[in-house]
PDB file of C-alpha atoms and ligand atoms in Angstrom:
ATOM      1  CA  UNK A   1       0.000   0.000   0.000  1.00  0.00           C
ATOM      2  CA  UNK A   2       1.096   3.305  -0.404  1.00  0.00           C
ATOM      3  CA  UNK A   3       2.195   5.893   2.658  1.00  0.00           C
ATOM      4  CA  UNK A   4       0.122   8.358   1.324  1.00  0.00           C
ATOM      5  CA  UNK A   5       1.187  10.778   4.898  1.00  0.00           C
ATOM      6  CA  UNK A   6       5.010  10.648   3.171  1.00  0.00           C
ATOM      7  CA  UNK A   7       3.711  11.472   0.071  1.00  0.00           C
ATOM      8  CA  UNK A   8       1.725  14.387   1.004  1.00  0.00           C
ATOM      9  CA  UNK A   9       4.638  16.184   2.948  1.00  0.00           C
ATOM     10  CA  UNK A  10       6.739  15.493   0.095  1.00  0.00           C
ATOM     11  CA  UNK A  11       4.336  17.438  -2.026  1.00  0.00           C
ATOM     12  CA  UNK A  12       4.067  20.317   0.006  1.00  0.00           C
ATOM     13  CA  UNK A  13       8.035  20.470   0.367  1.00  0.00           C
ATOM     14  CA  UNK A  14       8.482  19.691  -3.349  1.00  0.00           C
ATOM     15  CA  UNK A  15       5.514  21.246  -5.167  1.00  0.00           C
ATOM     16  CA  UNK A  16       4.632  24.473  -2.206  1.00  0.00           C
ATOM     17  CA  UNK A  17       7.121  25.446  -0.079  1.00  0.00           C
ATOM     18  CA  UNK A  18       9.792  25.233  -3.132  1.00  0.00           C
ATOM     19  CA  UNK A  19       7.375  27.528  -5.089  1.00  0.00           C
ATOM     20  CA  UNK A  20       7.154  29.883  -3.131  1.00  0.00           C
ATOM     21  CA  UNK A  21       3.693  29.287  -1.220  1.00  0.00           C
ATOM     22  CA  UNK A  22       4.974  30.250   2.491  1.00  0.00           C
ATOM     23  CA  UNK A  23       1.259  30.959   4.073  1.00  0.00           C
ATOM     24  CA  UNK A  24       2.048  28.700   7.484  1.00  0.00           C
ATOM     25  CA  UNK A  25      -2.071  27.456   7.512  1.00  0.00           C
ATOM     26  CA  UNK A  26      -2.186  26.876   3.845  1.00  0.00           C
ATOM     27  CA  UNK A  27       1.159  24.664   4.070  1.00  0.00           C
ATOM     28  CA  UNK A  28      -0.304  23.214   7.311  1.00  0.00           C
ATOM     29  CA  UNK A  29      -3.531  22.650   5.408  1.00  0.00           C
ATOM     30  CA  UNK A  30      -2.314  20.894   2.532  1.00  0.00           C
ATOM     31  CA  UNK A  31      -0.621  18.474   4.455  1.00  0.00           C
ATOM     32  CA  UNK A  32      -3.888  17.682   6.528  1.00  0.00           C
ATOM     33  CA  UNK A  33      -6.699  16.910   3.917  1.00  0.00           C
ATOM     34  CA  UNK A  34      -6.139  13.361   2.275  1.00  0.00           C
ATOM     35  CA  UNK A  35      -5.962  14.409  -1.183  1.00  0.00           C
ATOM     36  CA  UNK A  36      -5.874  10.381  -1.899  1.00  0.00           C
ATOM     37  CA  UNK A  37      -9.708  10.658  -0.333  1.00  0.00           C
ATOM     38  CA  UNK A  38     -10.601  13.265  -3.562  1.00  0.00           C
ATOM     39  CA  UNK A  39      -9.990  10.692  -6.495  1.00  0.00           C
ATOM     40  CA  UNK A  40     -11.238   8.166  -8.027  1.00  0.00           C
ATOM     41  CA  UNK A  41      -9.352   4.596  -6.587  1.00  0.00           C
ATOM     42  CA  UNK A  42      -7.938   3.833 -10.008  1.00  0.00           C
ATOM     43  CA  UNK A  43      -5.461   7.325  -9.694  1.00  0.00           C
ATOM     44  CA  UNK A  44      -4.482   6.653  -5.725  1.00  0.00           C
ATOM     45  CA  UNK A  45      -0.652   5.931  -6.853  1.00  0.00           C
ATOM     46  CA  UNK A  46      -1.120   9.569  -8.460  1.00  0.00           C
ATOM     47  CA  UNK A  47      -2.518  11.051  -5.818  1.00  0.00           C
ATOM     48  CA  UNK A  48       0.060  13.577  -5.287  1.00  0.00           C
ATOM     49  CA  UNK A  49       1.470  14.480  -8.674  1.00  0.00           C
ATOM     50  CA  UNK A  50       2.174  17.492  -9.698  1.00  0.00           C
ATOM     51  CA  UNK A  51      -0.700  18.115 -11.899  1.00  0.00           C
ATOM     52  CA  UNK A  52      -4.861  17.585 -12.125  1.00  0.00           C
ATOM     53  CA  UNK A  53      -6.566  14.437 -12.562  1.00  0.00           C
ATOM     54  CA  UNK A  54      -9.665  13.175 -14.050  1.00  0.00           C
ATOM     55  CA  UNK A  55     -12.671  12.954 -11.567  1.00  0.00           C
ATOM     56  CA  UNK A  56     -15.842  12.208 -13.747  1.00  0.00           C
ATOM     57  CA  UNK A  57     -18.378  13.853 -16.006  1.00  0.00           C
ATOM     58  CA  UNK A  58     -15.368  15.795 -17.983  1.00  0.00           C
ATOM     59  CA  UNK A  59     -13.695  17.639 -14.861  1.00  0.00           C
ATOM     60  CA  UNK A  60     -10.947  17.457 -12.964  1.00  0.00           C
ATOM     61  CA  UNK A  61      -9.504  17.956  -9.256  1.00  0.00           C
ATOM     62  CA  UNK A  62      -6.890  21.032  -9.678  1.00  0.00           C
ATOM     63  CA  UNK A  63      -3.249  20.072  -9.622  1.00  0.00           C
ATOM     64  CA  UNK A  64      -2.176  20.787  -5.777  1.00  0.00           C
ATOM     65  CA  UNK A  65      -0.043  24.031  -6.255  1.00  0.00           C
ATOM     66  CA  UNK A  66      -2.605  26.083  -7.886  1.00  0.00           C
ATOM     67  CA  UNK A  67      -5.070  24.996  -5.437  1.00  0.00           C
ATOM     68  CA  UNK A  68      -2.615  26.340  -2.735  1.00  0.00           C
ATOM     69  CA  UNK A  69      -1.667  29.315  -4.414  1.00  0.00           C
ATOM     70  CA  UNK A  70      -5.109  30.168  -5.482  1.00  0.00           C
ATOM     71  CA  UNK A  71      -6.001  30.082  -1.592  1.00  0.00           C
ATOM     72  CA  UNK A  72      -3.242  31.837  -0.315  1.00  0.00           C
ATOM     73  CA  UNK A  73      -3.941  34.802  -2.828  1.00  0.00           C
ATOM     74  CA  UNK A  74      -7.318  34.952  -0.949  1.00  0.00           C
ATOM     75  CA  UNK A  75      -5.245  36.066   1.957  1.00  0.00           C
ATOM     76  CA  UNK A  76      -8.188  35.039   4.794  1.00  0.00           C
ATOM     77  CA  UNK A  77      -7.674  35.880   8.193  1.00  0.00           C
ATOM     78  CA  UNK A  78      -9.136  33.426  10.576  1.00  0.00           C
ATOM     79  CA  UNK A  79     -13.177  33.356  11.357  1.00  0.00           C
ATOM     80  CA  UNK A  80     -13.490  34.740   7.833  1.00  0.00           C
ATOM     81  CA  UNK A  81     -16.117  33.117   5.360  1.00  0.00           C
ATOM     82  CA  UNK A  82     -15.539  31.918   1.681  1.00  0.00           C
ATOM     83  CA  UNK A  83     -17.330  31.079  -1.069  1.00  0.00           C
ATOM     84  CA  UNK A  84     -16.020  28.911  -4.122  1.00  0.00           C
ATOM     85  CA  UNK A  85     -17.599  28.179  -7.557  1.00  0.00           C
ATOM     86  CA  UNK A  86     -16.688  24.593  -8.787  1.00  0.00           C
ATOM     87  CA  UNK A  87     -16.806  22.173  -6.080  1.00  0.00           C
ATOM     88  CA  UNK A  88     -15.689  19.159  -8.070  1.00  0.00           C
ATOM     89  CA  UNK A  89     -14.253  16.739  -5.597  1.00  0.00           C
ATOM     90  CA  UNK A  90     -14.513  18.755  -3.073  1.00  0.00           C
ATOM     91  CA  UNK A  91     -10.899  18.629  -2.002  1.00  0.00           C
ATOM     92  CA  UNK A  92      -9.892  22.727  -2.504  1.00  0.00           C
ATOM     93  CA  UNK A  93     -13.129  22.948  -0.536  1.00  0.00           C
ATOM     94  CA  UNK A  94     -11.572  20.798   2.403  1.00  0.00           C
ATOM     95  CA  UNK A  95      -8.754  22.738   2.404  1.00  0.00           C
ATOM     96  CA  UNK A  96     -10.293  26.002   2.593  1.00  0.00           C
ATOM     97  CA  UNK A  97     -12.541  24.860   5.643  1.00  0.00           C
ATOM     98  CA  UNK A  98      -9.689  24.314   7.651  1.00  0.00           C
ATOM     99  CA  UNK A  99      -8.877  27.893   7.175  1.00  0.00           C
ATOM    100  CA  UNK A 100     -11.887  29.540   7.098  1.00  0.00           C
ATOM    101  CA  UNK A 101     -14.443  29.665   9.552  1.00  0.00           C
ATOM    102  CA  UNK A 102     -17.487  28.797   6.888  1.00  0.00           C
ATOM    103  CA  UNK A 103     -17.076  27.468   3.322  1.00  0.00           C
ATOM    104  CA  UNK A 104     -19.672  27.904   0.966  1.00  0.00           C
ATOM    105  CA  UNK A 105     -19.417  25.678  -2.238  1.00  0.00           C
ATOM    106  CA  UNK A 106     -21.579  25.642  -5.908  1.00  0.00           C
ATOM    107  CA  UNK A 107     -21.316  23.133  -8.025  1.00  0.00           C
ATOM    108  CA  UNK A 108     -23.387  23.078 -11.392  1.00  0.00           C
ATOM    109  CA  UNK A 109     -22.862  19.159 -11.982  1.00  0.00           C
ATOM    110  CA  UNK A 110     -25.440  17.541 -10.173  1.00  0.00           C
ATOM    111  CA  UNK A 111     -23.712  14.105  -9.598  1.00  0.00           C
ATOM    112  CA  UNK A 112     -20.447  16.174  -8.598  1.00  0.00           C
ATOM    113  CA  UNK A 113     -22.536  17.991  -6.489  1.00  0.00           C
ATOM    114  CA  UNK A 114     -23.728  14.981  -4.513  1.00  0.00           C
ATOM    115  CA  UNK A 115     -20.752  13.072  -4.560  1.00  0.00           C
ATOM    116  CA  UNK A 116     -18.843  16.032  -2.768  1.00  0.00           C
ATOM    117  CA  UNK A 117     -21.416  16.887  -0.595  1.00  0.00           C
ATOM    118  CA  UNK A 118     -22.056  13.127   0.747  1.00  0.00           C
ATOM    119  CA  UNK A 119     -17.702  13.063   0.859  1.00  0.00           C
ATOM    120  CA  UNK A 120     -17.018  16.004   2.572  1.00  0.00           C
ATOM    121  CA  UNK A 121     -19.939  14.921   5.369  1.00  0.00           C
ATOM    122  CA  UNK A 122     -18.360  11.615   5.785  1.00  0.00           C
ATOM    123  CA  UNK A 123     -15.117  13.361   6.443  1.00  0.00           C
ATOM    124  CA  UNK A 124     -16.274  15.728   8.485  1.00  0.00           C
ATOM    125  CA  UNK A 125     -15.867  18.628   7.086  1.00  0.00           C
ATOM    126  CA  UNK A 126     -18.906  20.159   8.943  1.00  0.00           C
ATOM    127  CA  UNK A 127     -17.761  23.981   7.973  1.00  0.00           C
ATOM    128  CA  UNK A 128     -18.618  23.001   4.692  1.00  0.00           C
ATOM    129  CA  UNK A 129     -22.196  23.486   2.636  1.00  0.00           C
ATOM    130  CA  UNK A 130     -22.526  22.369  -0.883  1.00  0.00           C
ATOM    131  CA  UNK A 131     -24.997  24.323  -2.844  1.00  0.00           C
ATOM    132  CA  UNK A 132     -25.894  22.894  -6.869  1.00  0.00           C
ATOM    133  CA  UNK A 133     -26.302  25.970  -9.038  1.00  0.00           C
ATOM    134  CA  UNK A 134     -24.613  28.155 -11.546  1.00  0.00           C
ATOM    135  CA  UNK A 135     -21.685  29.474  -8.933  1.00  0.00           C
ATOM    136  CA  UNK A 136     -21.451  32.662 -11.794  1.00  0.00           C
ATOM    137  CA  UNK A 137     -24.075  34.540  -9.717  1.00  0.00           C
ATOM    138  CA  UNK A 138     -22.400  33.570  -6.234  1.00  0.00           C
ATOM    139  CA  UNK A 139     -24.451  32.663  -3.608  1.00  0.00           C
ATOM    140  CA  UNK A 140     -26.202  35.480  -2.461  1.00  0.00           C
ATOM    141  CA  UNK A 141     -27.891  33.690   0.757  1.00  0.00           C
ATOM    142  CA  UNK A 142     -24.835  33.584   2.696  1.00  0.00           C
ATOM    143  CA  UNK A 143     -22.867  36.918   1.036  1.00  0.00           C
ATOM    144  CA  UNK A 144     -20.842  39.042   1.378  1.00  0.00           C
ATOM    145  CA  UNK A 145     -17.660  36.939   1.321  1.00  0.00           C
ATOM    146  CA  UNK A 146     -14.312  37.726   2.764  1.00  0.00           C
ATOM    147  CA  UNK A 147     -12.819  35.293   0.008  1.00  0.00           C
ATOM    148  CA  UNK A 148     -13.926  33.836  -3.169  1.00  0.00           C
ATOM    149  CA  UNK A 149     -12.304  31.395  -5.787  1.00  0.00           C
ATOM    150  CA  UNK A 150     -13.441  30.109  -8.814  1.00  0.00           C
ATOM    151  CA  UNK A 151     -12.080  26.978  -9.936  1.00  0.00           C
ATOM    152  CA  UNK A 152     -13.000  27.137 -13.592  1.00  0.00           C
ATOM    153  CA  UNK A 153     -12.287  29.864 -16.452  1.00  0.00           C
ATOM    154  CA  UNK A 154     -14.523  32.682 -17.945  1.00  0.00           C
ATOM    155  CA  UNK A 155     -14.673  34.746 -20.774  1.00  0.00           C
ATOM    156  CA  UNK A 156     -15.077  37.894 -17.890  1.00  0.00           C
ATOM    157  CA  UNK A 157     -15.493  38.209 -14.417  1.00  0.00           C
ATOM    158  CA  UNK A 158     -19.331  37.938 -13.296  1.00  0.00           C
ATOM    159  CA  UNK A 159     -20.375  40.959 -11.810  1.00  0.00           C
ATOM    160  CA  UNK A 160     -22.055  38.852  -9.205  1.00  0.00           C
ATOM    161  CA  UNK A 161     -18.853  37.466  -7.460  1.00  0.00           C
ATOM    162  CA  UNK A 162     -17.958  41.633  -7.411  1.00  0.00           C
ATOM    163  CA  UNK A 163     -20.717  42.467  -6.055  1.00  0.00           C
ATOM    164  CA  UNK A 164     -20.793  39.677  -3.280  1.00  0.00           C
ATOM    165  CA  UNK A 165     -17.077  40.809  -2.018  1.00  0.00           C
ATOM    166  CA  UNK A 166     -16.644  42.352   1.793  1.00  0.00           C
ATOM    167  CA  UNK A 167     -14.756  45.477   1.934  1.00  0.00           C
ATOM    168  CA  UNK A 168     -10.621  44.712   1.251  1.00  0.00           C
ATOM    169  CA  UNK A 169     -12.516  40.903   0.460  1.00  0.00           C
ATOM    170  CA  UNK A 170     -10.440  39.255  -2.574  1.00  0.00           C
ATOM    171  CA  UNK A 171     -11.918  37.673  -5.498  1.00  0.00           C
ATOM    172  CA  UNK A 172      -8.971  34.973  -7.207  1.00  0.00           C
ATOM    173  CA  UNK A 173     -10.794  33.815 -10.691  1.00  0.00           C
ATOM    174  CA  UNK A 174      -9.080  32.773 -13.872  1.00  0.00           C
ATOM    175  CA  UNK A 175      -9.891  34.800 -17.243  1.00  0.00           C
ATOM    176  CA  UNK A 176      -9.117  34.440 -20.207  1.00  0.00           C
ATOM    177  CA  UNK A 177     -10.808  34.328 -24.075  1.00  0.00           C
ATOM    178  CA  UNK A 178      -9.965  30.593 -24.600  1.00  0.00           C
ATOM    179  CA  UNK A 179     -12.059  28.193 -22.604  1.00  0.00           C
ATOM    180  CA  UNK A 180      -9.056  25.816 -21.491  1.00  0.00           C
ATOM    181  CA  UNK A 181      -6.182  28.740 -21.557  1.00  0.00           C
ATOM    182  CA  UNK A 182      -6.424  31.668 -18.424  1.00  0.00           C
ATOM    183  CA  UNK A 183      -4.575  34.740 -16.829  1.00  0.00           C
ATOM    184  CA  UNK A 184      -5.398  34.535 -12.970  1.00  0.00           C
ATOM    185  CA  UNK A 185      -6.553  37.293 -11.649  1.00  0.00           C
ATOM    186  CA  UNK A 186      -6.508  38.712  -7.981  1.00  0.00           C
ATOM    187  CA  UNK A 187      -8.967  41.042  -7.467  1.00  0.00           C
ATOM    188  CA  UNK A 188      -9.673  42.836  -4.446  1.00  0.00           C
ATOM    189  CA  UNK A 189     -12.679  45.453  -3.266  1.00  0.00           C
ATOM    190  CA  UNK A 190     -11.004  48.998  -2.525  1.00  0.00           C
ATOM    191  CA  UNK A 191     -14.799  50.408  -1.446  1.00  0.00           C
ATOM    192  CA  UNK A 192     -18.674  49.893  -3.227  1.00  0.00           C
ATOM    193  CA  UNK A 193     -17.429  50.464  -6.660  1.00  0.00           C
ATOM    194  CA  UNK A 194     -13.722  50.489  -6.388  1.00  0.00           C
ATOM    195  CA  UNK A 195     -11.746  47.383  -7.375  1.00  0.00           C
ATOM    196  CA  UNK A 196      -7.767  46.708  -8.240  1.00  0.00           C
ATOM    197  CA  UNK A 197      -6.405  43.643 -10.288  1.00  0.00           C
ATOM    198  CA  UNK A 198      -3.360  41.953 -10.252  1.00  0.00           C
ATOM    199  CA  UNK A 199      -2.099  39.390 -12.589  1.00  0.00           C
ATOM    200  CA  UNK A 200      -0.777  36.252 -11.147  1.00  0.00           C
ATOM    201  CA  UNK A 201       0.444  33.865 -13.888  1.00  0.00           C
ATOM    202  CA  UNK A 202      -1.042  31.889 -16.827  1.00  0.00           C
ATOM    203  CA  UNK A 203      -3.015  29.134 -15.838  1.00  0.00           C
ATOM    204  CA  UNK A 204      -5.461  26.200 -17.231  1.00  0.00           C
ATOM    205  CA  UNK A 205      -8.780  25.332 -15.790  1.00  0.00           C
ATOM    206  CA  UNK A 206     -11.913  23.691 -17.351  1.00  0.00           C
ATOM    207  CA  UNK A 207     -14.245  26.511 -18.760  1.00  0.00           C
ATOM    208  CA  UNK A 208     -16.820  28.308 -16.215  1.00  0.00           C
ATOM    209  CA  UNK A 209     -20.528  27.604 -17.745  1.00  0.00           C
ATOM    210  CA  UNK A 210     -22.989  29.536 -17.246  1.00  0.00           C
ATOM    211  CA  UNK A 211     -24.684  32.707 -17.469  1.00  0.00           C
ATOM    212  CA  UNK A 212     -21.769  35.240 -16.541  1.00  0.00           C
ATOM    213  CA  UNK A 213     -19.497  32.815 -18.060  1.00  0.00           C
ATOM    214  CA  UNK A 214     -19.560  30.463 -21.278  1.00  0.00           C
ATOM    215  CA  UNK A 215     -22.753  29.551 -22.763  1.00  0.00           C
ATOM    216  CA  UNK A 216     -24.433  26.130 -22.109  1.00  0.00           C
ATOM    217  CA  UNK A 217     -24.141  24.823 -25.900  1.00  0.00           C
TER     218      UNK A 217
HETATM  219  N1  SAH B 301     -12.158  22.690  -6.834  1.00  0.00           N
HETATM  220  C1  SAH B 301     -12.315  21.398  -7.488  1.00  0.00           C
HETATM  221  C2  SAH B 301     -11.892  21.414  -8.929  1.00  0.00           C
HETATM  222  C3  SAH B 301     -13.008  21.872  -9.738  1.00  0.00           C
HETATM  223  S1  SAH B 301     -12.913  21.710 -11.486  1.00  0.00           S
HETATM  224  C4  SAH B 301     -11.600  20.309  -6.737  1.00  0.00           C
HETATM  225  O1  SAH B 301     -10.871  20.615  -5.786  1.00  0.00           O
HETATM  226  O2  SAH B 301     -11.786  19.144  -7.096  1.00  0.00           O
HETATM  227  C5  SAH B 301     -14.100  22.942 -11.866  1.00  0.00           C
HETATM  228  C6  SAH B 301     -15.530  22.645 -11.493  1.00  0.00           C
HETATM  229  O3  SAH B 301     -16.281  23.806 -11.805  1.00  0.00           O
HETATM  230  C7  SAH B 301     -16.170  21.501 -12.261  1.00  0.00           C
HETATM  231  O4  SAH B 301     -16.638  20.548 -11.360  1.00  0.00           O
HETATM  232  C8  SAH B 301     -17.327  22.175 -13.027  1.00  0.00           C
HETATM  233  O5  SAH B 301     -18.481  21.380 -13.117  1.00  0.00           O
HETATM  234  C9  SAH B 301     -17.573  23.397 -12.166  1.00  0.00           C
HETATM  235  N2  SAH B 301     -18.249  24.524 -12.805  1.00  0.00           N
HETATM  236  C10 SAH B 301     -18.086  25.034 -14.054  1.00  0.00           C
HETATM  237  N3  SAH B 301     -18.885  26.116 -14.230  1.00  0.00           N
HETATM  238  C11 SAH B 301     -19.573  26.282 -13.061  1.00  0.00           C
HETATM  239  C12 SAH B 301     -20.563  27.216 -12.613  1.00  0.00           C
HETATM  240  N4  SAH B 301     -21.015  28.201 -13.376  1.00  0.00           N
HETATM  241  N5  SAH B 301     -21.036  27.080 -11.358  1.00  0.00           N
HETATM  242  C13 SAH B 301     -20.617  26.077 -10.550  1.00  0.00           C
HETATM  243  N6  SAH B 301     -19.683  25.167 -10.909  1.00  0.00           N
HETATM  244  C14 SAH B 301     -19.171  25.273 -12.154  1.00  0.00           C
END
């Protein structure tokens, strides 16, 4: 069998701390949630390489780095909430709710949906609430957000997620005019209307669908 503990310090020593992700509860995070747990059994020897992997119905589980890096960019400070759009798995979600207070997830995918929701419960990951919907209008119910990352890339970044932001809250959301090819963008609320960018490296998610991102068809 494998020693999957060895393997996941080895990725955070390897893949984060060599790459610059120094956030102590990020590092201490990754090396908590049993990424192994995430995937389907066939890809356990995989289960910490340096890159995504399949996990059904045409998605996958973000390779470990930018799932780090993507967090620490959110910059939370404890008792905070966050919302993500693109639940997946549900494994970025994990990780966040061990450094957020509350951890509000939307998956459109219906059997992702479930599938994470039912995982993350039997884990215990009871910070966490899975909601099914198209994450490109946020999640109103439990906004604003002090955080929120979106695991899949849009043509432009929905209003909605703006909108839904906490004074000085961040919004970390790839962009870019090819559906598998992104900039990542950090974006944080100055005041009501006032928001800066910056640019944090080319990236490659699955497209965002839905209606503030690519169309259904
Ligand atoms: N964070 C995930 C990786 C997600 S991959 C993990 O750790 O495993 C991106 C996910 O975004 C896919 O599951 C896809 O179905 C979902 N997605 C795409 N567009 C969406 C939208 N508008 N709202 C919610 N989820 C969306």
């Amino acid at each position: 069998m494998f020693d999957f503990a060895a393997m996941r310090a080895e990725m955070v020593a390897e893949q984060l701390e060599k790459r610059g992700i120094t956030e102590t509860a990020v590092l201490q995070a990754m090396n908590t949630v049993p990424r192994e747990l995430f995937i389907p059994e066939s890809y356990q020897a995989n289960a910490y390489n340096d890159g995504p992997l399949p996990i059904g119905s045409r998605q996958t589980i973000s390779q470990p780095y930018v799932v780090a890096l993507m967090i620490q960019l959110l910059d939370l400070q404890p008792g905070s909430i966050a919302l993500e759009i693109g639940t997946g798995s549900g494994y970025a979600a994990a990780v966040l709710s061990l450094i957020a207070a509350q951890v509000i997830t939307v998956e459109r995918h219906h059997k992702l949906a479930s599938s994470a929701r039912e995982r993350l419960s039997r884990l215990s990951y009871d910070n966490v609430i899975v909601m099914e919907g198209d994450g490109t209008q946020g999640c109103e119910e439990f906004a604003p957000y002090d955080g929120i990352v979106v695991a899949a890339g849009g043509p432009s970044v929905p209003i909605p997620l703006k909108e839904q932001l906490k004074l000085n809250g961040k919004l970390v959301i790839p962009i870019g005019d090819s559906k598998r090819k992104q900039q990542l963008y950090q974006i944080t609320r100055q005041d009501s209307y006032q928001f800066t960018e910056k640019r944090k490296g080319r990236v490659s998610f699955v497209p965002l669908i839905g209606q503030a991102g690519w169309d259904t068809r």
